[in-house]
Coordinates of C-alpha atoms in Angstrom, one line a residue:
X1 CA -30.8 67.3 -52.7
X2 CA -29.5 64.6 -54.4
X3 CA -31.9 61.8 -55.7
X4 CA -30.3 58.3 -55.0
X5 CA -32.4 56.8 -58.3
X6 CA -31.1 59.4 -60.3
X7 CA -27.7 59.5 -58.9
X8 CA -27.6 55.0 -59.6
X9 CA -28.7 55.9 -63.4
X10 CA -25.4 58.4 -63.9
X11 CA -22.9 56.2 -61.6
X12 CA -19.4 55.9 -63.8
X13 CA -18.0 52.2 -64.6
X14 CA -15.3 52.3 -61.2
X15 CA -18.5 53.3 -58.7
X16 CA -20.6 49.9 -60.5
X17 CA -18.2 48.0 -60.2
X18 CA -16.9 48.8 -56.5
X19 CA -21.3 48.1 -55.8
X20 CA -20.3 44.3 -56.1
X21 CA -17.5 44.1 -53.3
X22 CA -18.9 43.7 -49.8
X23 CA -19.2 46.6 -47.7
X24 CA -18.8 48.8 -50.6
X25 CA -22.1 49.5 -51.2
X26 CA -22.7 50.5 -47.7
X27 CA -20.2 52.4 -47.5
X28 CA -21.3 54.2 -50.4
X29 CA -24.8 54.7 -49.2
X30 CA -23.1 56.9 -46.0
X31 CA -21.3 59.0 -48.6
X32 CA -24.7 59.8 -50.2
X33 CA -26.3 59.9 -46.9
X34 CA -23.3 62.2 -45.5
X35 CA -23.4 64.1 -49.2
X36 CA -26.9 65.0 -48.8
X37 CA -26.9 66.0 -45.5
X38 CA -24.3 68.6 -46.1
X39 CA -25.7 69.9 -48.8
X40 CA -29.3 70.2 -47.1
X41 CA -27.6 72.5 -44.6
X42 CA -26.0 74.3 -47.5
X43 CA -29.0 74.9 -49.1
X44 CA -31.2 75.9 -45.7
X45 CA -28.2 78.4 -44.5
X46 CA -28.2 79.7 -47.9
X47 CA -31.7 80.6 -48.0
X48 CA -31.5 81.9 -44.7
X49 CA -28.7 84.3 -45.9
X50 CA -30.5 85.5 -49.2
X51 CA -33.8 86.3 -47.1
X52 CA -31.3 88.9 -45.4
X53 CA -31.8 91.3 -48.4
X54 CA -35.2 91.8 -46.9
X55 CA -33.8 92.6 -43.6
X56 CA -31.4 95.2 -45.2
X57 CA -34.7 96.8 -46.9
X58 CA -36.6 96.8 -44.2
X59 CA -33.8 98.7 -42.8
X60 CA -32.8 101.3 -45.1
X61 CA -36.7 101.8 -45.2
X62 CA -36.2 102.8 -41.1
X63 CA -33.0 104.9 -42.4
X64 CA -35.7 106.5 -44.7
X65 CA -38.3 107.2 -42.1
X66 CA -35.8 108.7 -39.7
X67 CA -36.9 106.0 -37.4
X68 CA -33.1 105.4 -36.6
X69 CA -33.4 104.5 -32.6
X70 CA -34.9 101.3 -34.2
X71 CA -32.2 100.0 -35.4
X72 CA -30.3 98.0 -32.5
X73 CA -33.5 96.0 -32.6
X74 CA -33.2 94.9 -35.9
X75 CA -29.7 94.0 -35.5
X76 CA -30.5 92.3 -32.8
X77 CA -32.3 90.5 -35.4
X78 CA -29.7 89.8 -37.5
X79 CA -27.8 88.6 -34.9
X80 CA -29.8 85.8 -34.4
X81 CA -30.0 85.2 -37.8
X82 CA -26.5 84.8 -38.2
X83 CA -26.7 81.9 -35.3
X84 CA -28.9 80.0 -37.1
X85 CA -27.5 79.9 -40.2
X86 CA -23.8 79.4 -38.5
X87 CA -25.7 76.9 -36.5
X88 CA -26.9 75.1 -39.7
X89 CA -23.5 75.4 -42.1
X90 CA -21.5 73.7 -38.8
X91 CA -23.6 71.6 -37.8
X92 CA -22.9 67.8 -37.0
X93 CA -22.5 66.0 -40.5
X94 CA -25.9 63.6 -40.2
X95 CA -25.4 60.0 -41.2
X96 CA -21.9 59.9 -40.3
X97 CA -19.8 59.3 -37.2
X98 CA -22.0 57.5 -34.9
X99 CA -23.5 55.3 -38.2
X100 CA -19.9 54.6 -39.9
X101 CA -19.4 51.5 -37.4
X102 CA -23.1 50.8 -35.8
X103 CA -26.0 49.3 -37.9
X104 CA -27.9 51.9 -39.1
X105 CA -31.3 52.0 -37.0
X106 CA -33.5 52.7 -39.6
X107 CA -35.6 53.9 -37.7
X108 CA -33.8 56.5 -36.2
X109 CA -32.9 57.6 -40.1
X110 CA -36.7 57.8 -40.8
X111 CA -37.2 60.5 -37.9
X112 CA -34.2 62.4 -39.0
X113 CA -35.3 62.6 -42.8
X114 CA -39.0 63.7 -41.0
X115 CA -37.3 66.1 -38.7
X116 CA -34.9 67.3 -41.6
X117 CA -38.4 67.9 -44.1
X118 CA -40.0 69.8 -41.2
X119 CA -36.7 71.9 -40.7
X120 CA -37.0 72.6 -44.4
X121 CA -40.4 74.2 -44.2
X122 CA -39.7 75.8 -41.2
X123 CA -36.4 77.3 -43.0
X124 CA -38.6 78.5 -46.0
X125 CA -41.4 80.4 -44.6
X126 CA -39.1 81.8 -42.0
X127 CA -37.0 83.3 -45.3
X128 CA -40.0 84.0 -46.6
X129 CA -41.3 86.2 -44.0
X130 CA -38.1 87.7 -43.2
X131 CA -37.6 88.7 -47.1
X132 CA -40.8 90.0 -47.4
X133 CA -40.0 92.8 -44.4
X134 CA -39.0 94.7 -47.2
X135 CA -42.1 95.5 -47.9
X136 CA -43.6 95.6 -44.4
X137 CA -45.7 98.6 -42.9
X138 CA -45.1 97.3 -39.8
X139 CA -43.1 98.5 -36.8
X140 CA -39.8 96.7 -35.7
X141 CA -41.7 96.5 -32.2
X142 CA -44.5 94.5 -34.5
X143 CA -42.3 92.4 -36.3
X144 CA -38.7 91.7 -34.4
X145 CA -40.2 90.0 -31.1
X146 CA -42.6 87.5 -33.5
X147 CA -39.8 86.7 -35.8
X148 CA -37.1 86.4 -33.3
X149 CA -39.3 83.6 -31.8
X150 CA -39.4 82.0 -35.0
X151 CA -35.8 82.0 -35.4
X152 CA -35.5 80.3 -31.7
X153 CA -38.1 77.9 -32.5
X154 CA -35.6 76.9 -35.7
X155 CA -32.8 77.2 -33.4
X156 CA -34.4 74.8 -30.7
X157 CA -35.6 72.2 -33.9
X158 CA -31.5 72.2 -34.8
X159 CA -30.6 71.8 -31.2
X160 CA -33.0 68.6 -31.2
X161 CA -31.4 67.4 -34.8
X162 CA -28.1 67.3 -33.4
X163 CA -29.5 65.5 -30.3
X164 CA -31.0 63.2 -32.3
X165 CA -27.8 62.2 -34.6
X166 CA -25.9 62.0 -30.7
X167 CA -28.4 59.6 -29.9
X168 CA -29.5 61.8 -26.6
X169 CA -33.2 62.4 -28.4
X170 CA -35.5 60.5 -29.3
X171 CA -37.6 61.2 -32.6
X172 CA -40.0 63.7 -33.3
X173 CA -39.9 67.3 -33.5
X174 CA -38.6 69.6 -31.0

């Protein structure tokens, strides 16, 4: 994610100066609000798609076993997989739209950036787990239904985000 300190300390001449005109500063603040949004969603549906190497493993492992009838479960798998991170690299850009002509309720902004930490760890150990499979004794019957529930639980959280940046929700986690 970009760091707004960080980013101030390496801000060329032209971006210092346009600070001092009125409204320019806020209208830089949504560009690095709507910046790292976008790439918080990158970074999440990227992760997402790199744990799929486990998935892959896992099934060339099934392959391997001549456990082939388990298969359609594990792409069922993937399937929802797929939604989410789809769901994530689409999603409705945060900080933008609804805050480009409102004030922004900072309020509301604090619940998203909570919301959008406990997406985060909810992305990571899901990739976690699912690139671990790779190395899982476990039967797809084991492993698909508990996972697949984890992937509707980050499903549902994203639902809520977007709800929340409509204005239909209010804060918290989903």
């Amino acid at each position: 994610m970009i760091d707004p300190q960080q980013h101030a300390k390496n801000r060329g001449l032209v971006e210092s100066i346009l600070q001092y005109i009125p409204g320019f500063s806020g209208y830089l603040a949504r560009e690095y609000r709507r910046e790292s949004d976008s790439m918080t969603r990158n970074f999440l549906a990227d992760k997402l798609q790199k744990s799929k190497k486990g998935l892959d493993e896992y099934g060339n492992t099934l392959v391997g076993l001549g456990a082939i009838d388990q298969l359609p479960m594990l792409e069922r798998l993937r399937s929802r997989l797929d939604l989410a991170i789809n769901r994530l690299k689409s999603q409705m850009p945060g900080y933008s739209g609804f805050f480009d002509f409102v004030q922004v309720d900072e309020e509301l902004l604090t619940d998203i950036y909570e919301h959008d930490l406990a997406l985060v760890q909810q992305v990571d150990g899901l990739a976690n787990e699912i690139t671990n499979l790779g190395t899982s004794q476990l039967t797809p019957a084991q492993v698909v239904p508990e996972i697949t529930a984890k992937i509707d639980g980050l499903l549902a959280k994203i639902d809520h985000r977007e709800n929340m940046l409509k204005g239909v929700a209010a804060g918290g986690d989903a």
